[in-house]
Amino acid sequence: MNKFFILALLAIGVSCSSKTETKVKVIEPQVQPRVMGELKIAYYNSDSLKTGFTYLKNEEAIVTKQQAAFEKEVQKRTKAYQAFIMQSNENLKKGLLSENEQMQLQQKAQQMESSLMQYQQQEGARLEKLTVTKLEAISKKIESFGKDFSKANQIDVLLIHGPG
């Protein structure tokens, strides 16, 4: 029974995942949902959405790619900051810096650290907001597909099975 509902939801999802508006193709169930009294109840497994829902895969890939770029940039900036600190300390130990140069290097190190922290906070918040926005859009699409499917097949209760 669950395979049918997964396939039906995936077929609906795939047909609606393109950017152009298309009509949803309603697939008639091959396995009848459970009828409990006057209620018609069906369910689908949530793990199948990740493997078969193209829109979800594409949105997840976008977020993953941006997260990887963010992490790479943070590592690059952190390495530059650490290299600057190490070089400054070596020059200080060798006695190559005047007091004025030491203060300038200390200010530059503070600016680099502040810039790194600010980047992490701002870009991290932007990525978090993007992720939440995409998850909300995905949830709305799944909810819409579920409603359309339930209406087309006279299902009173459509449940999700698995982690949310």
Short mmCIF file of N, CA and C in Angstrom, two decimals:
data_model
loop_
_atom_site.label_atom_id
_atom_site.label_comp_id
_atom_site.label_asym_id
_atom_site.label_seq_id
_atom_site.Cartn_x
_atom_site.Cartn_y
_atom_site.Cartn_z
N MET A 1 0.81 -1.18 0.00
CA MET A 1 0.00 0.00 0.00
C MET A 1 0.87 1.26 0.00
N ASN A 2 1.92 1.26 0.81
CA ASN A 2 2.71 2.48 0.90
C ASN A 2 3.47 2.76 -0.39
N LYS A 3 3.84 1.72 -1.12
CA LYS A 3 4.54 1.93 -2.38
C LYS A 3 3.67 2.69 -3.37
N PHE A 4 2.40 2.35 -3.36
CA PHE A 4 1.49 3.04 -4.27
C PHE A 4 1.42 4.53 -3.95
N PHE A 5 1.26 4.84 -2.69
CA PHE A 5 1.11 6.25 -2.31
C PHE A 5 2.40 7.01 -2.55
N ILE A 6 3.50 6.37 -2.33
CA ILE A 6 4.79 7.00 -2.60
C ILE A 6 4.89 7.30 -4.09
N LEU A 7 4.57 6.31 -4.90
CA LEU A 7 4.64 6.51 -6.34
C LEU A 7 3.66 7.58 -6.81
N ALA A 8 2.48 7.58 -6.25
CA ALA A 8 1.49 8.58 -6.64
C ALA A 8 1.95 9.97 -6.27
N LEU A 9 2.45 10.14 -5.05
CA LEU A 9 2.93 11.46 -4.64
C LEU A 9 4.13 11.88 -5.46
N LEU A 10 5.00 10.93 -5.76
CA LEU A 10 6.17 11.26 -6.56
C LEU A 10 5.77 11.65 -7.97
N ALA A 11 4.81 10.94 -8.52
CA ALA A 11 4.35 11.27 -9.87
C ALA A 11 3.75 12.67 -9.89
N ILE A 12 3.00 13.00 -8.86
CA ILE A 12 2.43 14.33 -8.77
C ILE A 12 3.55 15.34 -8.60
N GLY A 13 4.50 15.05 -7.71
CA GLY A 13 5.61 15.96 -7.45
C GLY A 13 6.47 16.19 -8.67
N VAL A 14 6.77 15.14 -9.40
CA VAL A 14 7.60 15.26 -10.59
C VAL A 14 6.87 16.08 -11.65
N SER A 15 5.58 15.84 -11.79
CA SER A 15 4.85 16.58 -12.81
C SER A 15 4.72 18.05 -12.46
N CYS A 16 4.83 18.41 -11.17
CA CYS A 16 4.69 19.81 -10.76
C CYS A 16 6.03 20.47 -10.47
N SER A 17 7.12 19.75 -10.57
CA SER A 17 8.40 20.32 -10.17
C SER A 17 9.04 21.20 -11.24
N SER A 18 8.52 21.18 -12.45
CA SER A 18 9.08 22.05 -13.46
C SER A 18 8.65 23.47 -13.20
N LYS A 19 9.37 24.45 -13.78
CA LYS A 19 9.08 25.85 -13.50
C LYS A 19 7.82 26.33 -14.22
N THR A 20 7.44 25.69 -15.29
CA THR A 20 6.23 26.08 -15.98
C THR A 20 5.04 25.41 -15.32
N GLU A 21 3.91 26.06 -15.40
CA GLU A 21 2.71 25.50 -14.80
C GLU A 21 2.23 24.32 -15.65
N THR A 22 1.98 23.21 -15.01
CA THR A 22 1.43 22.05 -15.68
C THR A 22 0.28 21.51 -14.85
N LYS A 23 -0.59 20.78 -15.46
CA LYS A 23 -1.69 20.18 -14.72
C LYS A 23 -1.17 18.94 -14.00
N VAL A 24 -1.71 18.73 -12.83
CA VAL A 24 -1.33 17.57 -12.03
C VAL A 24 -2.04 16.35 -12.61
N LYS A 25 -1.25 15.35 -12.87
CA LYS A 25 -1.82 14.10 -13.38
C LYS A 25 -2.22 13.25 -12.18
N VAL A 26 -3.49 12.96 -12.09
CA VAL A 26 -4.00 12.18 -10.97
C VAL A 26 -3.87 10.71 -11.30
N ILE A 27 -3.25 9.98 -10.41
CA ILE A 27 -3.06 8.55 -10.60
C ILE A 27 -4.05 7.82 -9.71
N GLU A 28 -4.82 6.96 -10.29
CA GLU A 28 -5.78 6.18 -9.51
C GLU A 28 -5.05 5.13 -8.69
N PRO A 29 -5.43 4.97 -7.44
CA PRO A 29 -4.75 3.98 -6.60
C PRO A 29 -5.00 2.56 -7.10
N GLN A 30 -3.93 1.78 -7.08
CA GLN A 30 -4.05 0.37 -7.43
C GLN A 30 -4.34 -0.46 -6.19
N VAL A 31 -3.94 0.06 -5.04
CA VAL A 31 -4.21 -0.60 -3.78
C VAL A 31 -5.16 0.31 -3.02
N GLN A 32 -6.24 -0.24 -2.56
CA GLN A 32 -7.24 0.56 -1.88
C GLN A 32 -6.73 0.97 -0.49
N PRO A 33 -6.99 2.24 -0.12
CA PRO A 33 -6.64 2.65 1.24
C PRO A 33 -7.53 1.95 2.25
N ARG A 34 -7.11 1.98 3.49
CA ARG A 34 -7.90 1.34 4.55
C ARG A 34 -9.14 2.16 4.83
N VAL A 35 -10.24 1.47 4.98
CA VAL A 35 -11.49 2.13 5.34
C VAL A 35 -11.82 1.74 6.77
N MET A 36 -11.88 2.72 7.63
CA MET A 36 -12.18 2.48 9.05
C MET A 36 -13.49 3.20 9.35
N GLY A 37 -14.55 2.44 9.42
CA GLY A 37 -15.86 3.05 9.59
C GLY A 37 -16.18 3.83 8.32
N GLU A 38 -16.37 5.11 8.47
CA GLU A 38 -16.64 5.94 7.31
C GLU A 38 -15.40 6.71 6.86
N LEU A 39 -14.28 6.53 7.55
CA LEU A 39 -13.04 7.23 7.20
C LEU A 39 -12.19 6.39 6.26
N LYS A 40 -11.65 7.03 5.25
CA LYS A 40 -10.71 6.40 4.33
C LYS A 40 -9.33 6.95 4.68
N ILE A 41 -8.44 6.08 5.14
CA ILE A 41 -7.13 6.50 5.65
C ILE A 41 -6.02 5.90 4.79
N ALA A 42 -5.01 6.72 4.48
CA ALA A 42 -3.85 6.26 3.73
C ALA A 42 -2.61 6.93 4.31
N TYR A 43 -1.42 6.44 3.95
CA TYR A 43 -0.18 7.05 4.41
C TYR A 43 0.90 6.88 3.36
N TYR A 44 1.98 7.65 3.53
CA TYR A 44 3.16 7.50 2.68
C TYR A 44 4.39 7.64 3.56
N ASN A 45 5.50 7.08 3.10
CA ASN A 45 6.76 7.14 3.85
C ASN A 45 7.51 8.41 3.48
N SER A 46 7.94 9.17 4.48
CA SER A 46 8.63 10.44 4.23
C SER A 46 10.01 10.24 3.63
N ASP A 47 10.66 9.11 3.90
CA ASP A 47 12.01 8.90 3.36
C ASP A 47 12.00 8.78 1.84
N SER A 48 10.88 8.43 1.27
CA SER A 48 10.80 8.31 -0.19
C SER A 48 10.79 9.68 -0.87
N LEU A 49 10.45 10.72 -0.13
CA LEU A 49 10.45 12.06 -0.73
C LEU A 49 11.85 12.48 -1.14
N LYS A 50 12.83 12.15 -0.31
CA LYS A 50 14.21 12.54 -0.63
C LYS A 50 14.73 11.82 -1.87
N THR A 51 14.29 10.62 -2.08
CA THR A 51 14.81 9.86 -3.21
C THR A 51 14.04 10.10 -4.50
N GLY A 52 12.78 10.50 -4.42
CA GLY A 52 12.00 10.61 -5.63
C GLY A 52 11.41 11.96 -5.94
N PHE A 53 11.50 12.91 -5.05
CA PHE A 53 10.89 14.22 -5.24
C PHE A 53 11.97 15.14 -5.80
N THR A 54 11.96 15.35 -7.12
CA THR A 54 13.00 16.11 -7.81
C THR A 54 13.16 17.51 -7.25
N TYR A 55 12.08 18.17 -6.98
CA TYR A 55 12.14 19.53 -6.45
C TYR A 55 12.92 19.55 -5.13
N LEU A 56 12.66 18.58 -4.26
CA LEU A 56 13.36 18.50 -2.98
C LEU A 56 14.85 18.28 -3.20
N LYS A 57 15.20 17.39 -4.11
CA LYS A 57 16.61 17.13 -4.40
C LYS A 57 17.31 18.40 -4.89
N ASN A 58 16.66 19.13 -5.80
CA ASN A 58 17.26 20.34 -6.35
C ASN A 58 17.45 21.41 -5.28
N GLU A 59 16.45 21.61 -4.45
CA GLU A 59 16.54 22.62 -3.40
C GLU A 59 17.61 22.25 -2.38
N GLU A 60 17.68 20.97 -2.04
CA GLU A 60 18.70 20.51 -1.09
C GLU A 60 20.10 20.69 -1.68
N ALA A 61 20.25 20.46 -2.97
CA ALA A 61 21.54 20.63 -3.63
C ALA A 61 21.98 22.10 -3.60
N ILE A 62 21.04 23.01 -3.79
CA ILE A 62 21.36 24.44 -3.75
C ILE A 62 21.88 24.83 -2.37
N VAL A 63 21.18 24.41 -1.34
CA VAL A 63 21.58 24.75 0.02
C VAL A 63 22.92 24.10 0.37
N THR A 64 23.10 22.86 -0.02
CA THR A 64 24.35 22.15 0.27
C THR A 64 25.53 22.83 -0.42
N LYS A 65 25.33 23.25 -1.66
CA LYS A 65 26.39 23.91 -2.41
C LYS A 65 26.77 25.24 -1.75
N GLN A 66 25.78 26.00 -1.33
CA GLN A 66 26.06 27.28 -0.68
C GLN A 66 26.71 27.08 0.69
N GLN A 67 26.30 26.05 1.39
CA GLN A 67 26.90 25.75 2.69
C GLN A 67 28.37 25.38 2.51
N ALA A 68 28.68 24.59 1.49
CA ALA A 68 30.06 24.20 1.24
C ALA A 68 30.91 25.41 0.87
N ALA A 69 30.35 26.32 0.06
CA ALA A 69 31.08 27.53 -0.31
C ALA A 69 31.32 28.41 0.93
N PHE A 70 30.34 28.48 1.80
CA PHE A 70 30.47 29.25 3.04
C PHE A 70 31.59 28.67 3.90
N GLU A 71 31.58 27.36 4.09
CA GLU A 71 32.61 26.71 4.90
C GLU A 71 34.00 26.90 4.30
N LYS A 72 34.10 26.82 2.98
CA LYS A 72 35.38 27.00 2.30
C LYS A 72 35.90 28.42 2.50
N GLU A 73 35.00 29.40 2.40
CA GLU A 73 35.39 30.80 2.60
C GLU A 73 35.82 31.05 4.05
N VAL A 74 35.13 30.46 5.00
CA VAL A 74 35.50 30.61 6.41
C VAL A 74 36.89 30.01 6.64
N GLN A 75 37.14 28.84 6.08
CA GLN A 75 38.46 28.20 6.22
C GLN A 75 39.55 29.08 5.60
N LYS A 76 39.27 29.62 4.43
CA LYS A 76 40.24 30.47 3.73
C LYS A 76 40.57 31.70 4.58
N ARG A 77 39.54 32.35 5.11
CA ARG A 77 39.75 33.55 5.93
C ARG A 77 40.45 33.21 7.25
N THR A 78 40.11 32.07 7.82
CA THR A 78 40.73 31.66 9.07
C THR A 78 42.21 31.37 8.86
N LYS A 79 42.54 30.68 7.76
CA LYS A 79 43.95 30.39 7.46
C LYS A 79 44.73 31.68 7.23
N ALA A 80 44.15 32.63 6.52
CA ALA A 80 44.82 33.90 6.28
C ALA A 80 45.07 34.64 7.59
N TYR A 81 44.09 34.63 8.45
CA TYR A 81 44.21 35.27 9.77
C TYR A 81 45.31 34.59 10.59
N GLN A 82 45.29 33.27 10.63
CA GLN A 82 46.29 32.53 11.40
C GLN A 82 47.70 32.74 10.83
N ALA A 83 47.81 32.75 9.50
CA ALA A 83 49.11 32.98 8.88
C ALA A 83 49.63 34.39 9.21
N PHE A 84 48.74 35.35 9.20
CA PHE A 84 49.13 36.72 9.54
C PHE A 84 49.63 36.79 10.98
N ILE A 85 48.91 36.16 11.89
CA ILE A 85 49.30 36.16 13.31
C ILE A 85 50.66 35.49 13.48
N MET A 86 50.84 34.35 12.84
CA MET A 86 52.12 33.62 12.96
C MET A 86 53.28 34.46 12.41
N GLN A 87 53.08 35.07 11.25
CA GLN A 87 54.13 35.89 10.65
C GLN A 87 54.45 37.10 11.52
N SER A 88 53.41 37.71 12.05
CA SER A 88 53.60 38.87 12.93
C SER A 88 54.37 38.47 14.19
N ASN A 89 54.03 37.34 14.76
CA ASN A 89 54.72 36.86 15.97
C ASN A 89 56.18 36.55 15.68
N GLU A 90 56.45 35.95 14.52
CA GLU A 90 57.84 35.65 14.15
C GLU A 90 58.64 36.95 14.01
N ASN A 91 58.06 37.93 13.33
CA ASN A 91 58.75 39.21 13.15
C ASN A 91 58.96 39.91 14.50
N LEU A 92 57.99 39.75 15.39
CA LEU A 92 58.10 40.34 16.72
C LEU A 92 59.22 39.68 17.51
N LYS A 93 59.29 38.35 17.45
CA LYS A 93 60.35 37.62 18.16
C LYS A 93 61.73 37.96 17.62
N LYS A 94 61.82 38.20 16.33
CA LYS A 94 63.10 38.53 15.71
C LYS A 94 63.49 39.99 15.95
N GLY A 95 62.56 40.75 16.50
CA GLY A 95 62.85 42.17 16.77
C GLY A 95 62.83 43.03 15.53
N LEU A 96 62.08 42.63 14.52
CA LEU A 96 62.03 43.36 13.26
C LEU A 96 60.97 44.46 13.22
N LEU A 97 60.20 44.59 14.29
CA LEU A 97 59.09 45.53 14.27
C LEU A 97 59.28 46.66 15.28
N SER A 98 58.98 47.87 14.85
CA SER A 98 58.99 49.00 15.77
C SER A 98 57.69 48.96 16.56
N GLU A 99 57.60 49.81 17.60
CA GLU A 99 56.38 49.85 18.40
C GLU A 99 55.19 50.26 17.55
N ASN A 100 55.41 51.21 16.66
CA ASN A 100 54.34 51.68 15.78
C ASN A 100 53.87 50.54 14.86
N GLU A 101 54.79 49.79 14.31
CA GLU A 101 54.44 48.66 13.43
C GLU A 101 53.71 47.57 14.22
N GLN A 102 54.14 47.36 15.46
CA GLN A 102 53.47 46.37 16.31
C GLN A 102 52.01 46.76 16.54
N MET A 103 51.77 48.05 16.83
CA MET A 103 50.40 48.51 17.04
C MET A 103 49.57 48.38 15.75
N GLN A 104 50.19 48.70 14.62
CA GLN A 104 49.48 48.58 13.34
C GLN A 104 49.12 47.12 13.05
N LEU A 105 50.06 46.22 13.31
CA LEU A 105 49.79 44.80 13.09
C LEU A 105 48.71 44.28 14.04
N GLN A 106 48.74 44.77 15.27
CA GLN A 106 47.73 44.37 16.25
C GLN A 106 46.35 44.85 15.80
N GLN A 107 46.27 46.08 15.31
CA GLN A 107 45.00 46.61 14.80
C GLN A 107 44.52 45.81 13.59
N LYS A 108 45.45 45.50 12.71
CA LYS A 108 45.08 44.73 11.51
C LYS A 108 44.58 43.35 11.91
N ALA A 109 45.23 42.72 12.89
CA ALA A 109 44.79 41.40 13.37
C ALA A 109 43.39 41.49 13.96
N GLN A 110 43.12 42.54 14.72
CA GLN A 110 41.79 42.71 15.29
C GLN A 110 40.74 42.93 14.19
N GLN A 111 41.10 43.69 13.17
CA GLN A 111 40.19 43.91 12.05
C GLN A 111 39.90 42.61 11.29
N MET A 112 40.95 41.82 11.09
CA MET A 112 40.77 40.54 10.41
C MET A 112 39.86 39.62 11.21
N GLU A 113 40.09 39.57 12.52
CA GLU A 113 39.28 38.72 13.38
C GLU A 113 37.83 39.20 13.38
N SER A 114 37.64 40.50 13.49
CA SER A 114 36.31 41.08 13.50
C SER A 114 35.60 40.81 12.17
N SER A 115 36.31 40.96 11.08
CA SER A 115 35.76 40.71 9.75
C SER A 115 35.34 39.25 9.60
N LEU A 116 36.16 38.35 10.09
CA LEU A 116 35.85 36.93 10.04
C LEU A 116 34.60 36.61 10.85
N MET A 117 34.51 37.14 12.05
CA MET A 117 33.35 36.89 12.90
C MET A 117 32.08 37.47 12.26
N GLN A 118 32.20 38.67 11.72
CA GLN A 118 31.04 39.32 11.09
C GLN A 118 30.57 38.51 9.88
N TYR A 119 31.52 38.03 9.08
CA TYR A 119 31.17 37.21 7.92
C TYR A 119 30.46 35.94 8.35
N GLN A 120 31.00 35.29 9.37
CA GLN A 120 30.38 34.05 9.85
C GLN A 120 28.95 34.30 10.34
N GLN A 121 28.75 35.38 11.06
CA GLN A 121 27.42 35.68 11.58
C GLN A 121 26.45 36.04 10.47
N GLN A 122 26.85 36.94 9.60
CA GLN A 122 25.94 37.40 8.55
C GLN A 122 25.65 36.31 7.53
N GLU A 123 26.68 35.66 7.05
CA GLU A 123 26.48 34.63 6.03
C GLU A 123 25.79 33.41 6.63
N GLY A 124 26.13 33.08 7.87
CA GLY A 124 25.47 31.96 8.55
C GLY A 124 23.98 32.23 8.71
N ALA A 125 23.63 33.45 9.10
CA ALA A 125 22.22 33.82 9.25
C ALA A 125 21.50 33.79 7.89
N ARG A 126 22.18 34.26 6.85
CA ARG A 126 21.58 34.24 5.51
C ARG A 126 21.31 32.81 5.05
N LEU A 127 22.28 31.92 5.28
CA LEU A 127 22.10 30.52 4.90
C LEU A 127 20.99 29.86 5.70
N GLU A 128 20.91 30.17 6.97
CA GLU A 128 19.86 29.61 7.81
C GLU A 128 18.49 30.07 7.33
N LYS A 129 18.38 31.35 7.01
CA LYS A 129 17.12 31.90 6.50
C LYS A 129 16.75 31.24 5.17
N LEU A 130 17.73 31.07 4.30
CA LEU A 130 17.50 30.42 3.01
C LEU A 130 17.00 28.99 3.21
N THR A 131 17.63 28.27 4.12
CA THR A 131 17.24 26.89 4.39
C THR A 131 15.81 26.82 4.91
N VAL A 132 15.47 27.68 5.84
CA VAL A 132 14.12 27.70 6.40
C VAL A 132 13.11 28.02 5.30
N THR A 133 13.42 29.00 4.47
CA THR A 133 12.52 29.39 3.37
C THR A 133 12.30 28.22 2.41
N LYS A 134 13.36 27.54 2.07
CA LYS A 134 13.24 26.41 1.14
C LYS A 134 12.47 25.25 1.78
N LEU A 135 12.71 24.99 3.05
CA LEU A 135 11.97 23.92 3.73
C LEU A 135 10.48 24.25 3.82
N GLU A 136 10.16 25.51 4.06
CA GLU A 136 8.75 25.92 4.10
C GLU A 136 8.10 25.73 2.73
N ALA A 137 8.81 26.10 1.68
CA ALA A 137 8.28 25.94 0.32
C ALA A 137 8.06 24.46 0.00
N ILE A 138 9.00 23.63 0.39
CA ILE A 138 8.87 22.19 0.16
C ILE A 138 7.67 21.64 0.94
N SER A 139 7.54 22.04 2.19
CA SER A 139 6.42 21.57 3.01
C SER A 139 5.08 21.97 2.40
N LYS A 140 5.01 23.19 1.90
CA LYS A 140 3.77 23.66 1.28
C LYS A 140 3.44 22.86 0.03
N LYS A 141 4.46 22.55 -0.78
CA LYS A 141 4.23 21.75 -1.99
C LYS A 141 3.75 20.35 -1.63
N ILE A 142 4.40 19.75 -0.64
CA ILE A 142 4.00 18.40 -0.22
C ILE A 142 2.58 18.42 0.31
N GLU A 143 2.26 19.43 1.11
CA GLU A 143 0.91 19.55 1.65
C GLU A 143 -0.11 19.71 0.52
N SER A 144 0.23 20.54 -0.45
CA SER A 144 -0.67 20.76 -1.59
C SER A 144 -0.86 19.48 -2.40
N PHE A 145 0.23 18.76 -2.66
CA PHE A 145 0.13 17.51 -3.40
C PHE A 145 -0.71 16.50 -2.64
N GLY A 146 -0.50 16.44 -1.32
CA GLY A 146 -1.27 15.51 -0.49
C GLY A 146 -2.75 15.83 -0.52
N LYS A 147 -3.09 17.12 -0.43
CA LYS A 147 -4.50 17.53 -0.48
C LYS A 147 -5.12 17.16 -1.82
N ASP A 148 -4.41 17.49 -2.91
CA ASP A 148 -4.94 17.17 -4.25
C ASP A 148 -5.13 15.67 -4.42
N PHE A 149 -4.13 14.91 -3.97
CA PHE A 149 -4.21 13.46 -4.09
C PHE A 149 -5.37 12.91 -3.26
N SER A 150 -5.48 13.40 -2.03
CA SER A 150 -6.56 12.93 -1.15
C SER A 150 -7.93 13.28 -1.72
N LYS A 151 -8.07 14.47 -2.23
CA LYS A 151 -9.34 14.90 -2.81
C LYS A 151 -9.68 14.05 -4.04
N ALA A 152 -8.71 13.83 -4.89
CA ALA A 152 -8.94 13.05 -6.11
C ALA A 152 -9.31 11.60 -5.81
N ASN A 153 -8.84 11.09 -4.67
CA ASN A 153 -9.07 9.68 -4.35
C ASN A 153 -9.99 9.49 -3.14
N GLN A 154 -10.71 10.52 -2.77
CA GLN A 154 -11.66 10.49 -1.65
C GLN A 154 -11.03 9.93 -0.37
N ILE A 155 -9.83 10.37 -0.08
CA ILE A 155 -9.14 9.94 1.14
C ILE A 155 -9.41 11.00 2.21
N ASP A 156 -9.89 10.56 3.36
CA ASP A 156 -10.22 11.48 4.44
C ASP A 156 -8.99 11.89 5.24
N VAL A 157 -8.08 10.94 5.48
CA VAL A 157 -6.88 11.21 6.28
C VAL A 157 -5.68 10.62 5.55
N LEU A 158 -4.71 11.50 5.25
CA LEU A 158 -3.46 11.08 4.62
C LEU A 158 -2.33 11.36 5.63
N LEU A 159 -1.71 10.30 6.09
CA LEU A 159 -0.67 10.40 7.11
C LEU A 159 0.71 10.28 6.50
N ILE A 160 1.69 10.84 7.20
CA ILE A 160 3.09 10.67 6.82
C ILE A 160 3.72 9.71 7.83
N HIS A 161 4.54 8.82 7.33
CA HIS A 161 5.21 7.84 8.19
C HIS A 161 6.71 8.08 8.09
N GLY A 162 7.36 8.18 9.22
CA GLY A 162 8.81 8.35 9.23
C GLY A 162 9.21 9.66 9.87
N PRO A 163 10.51 9.95 9.88
CA PRO A 163 10.96 11.19 10.50
C PRO A 163 10.43 12.39 9.74
N GLY A 164 10.09 13.45 10.46
CA GLY A 164 9.50 14.64 9.85
C GLY A 164 10.51 15.52 9.20
#
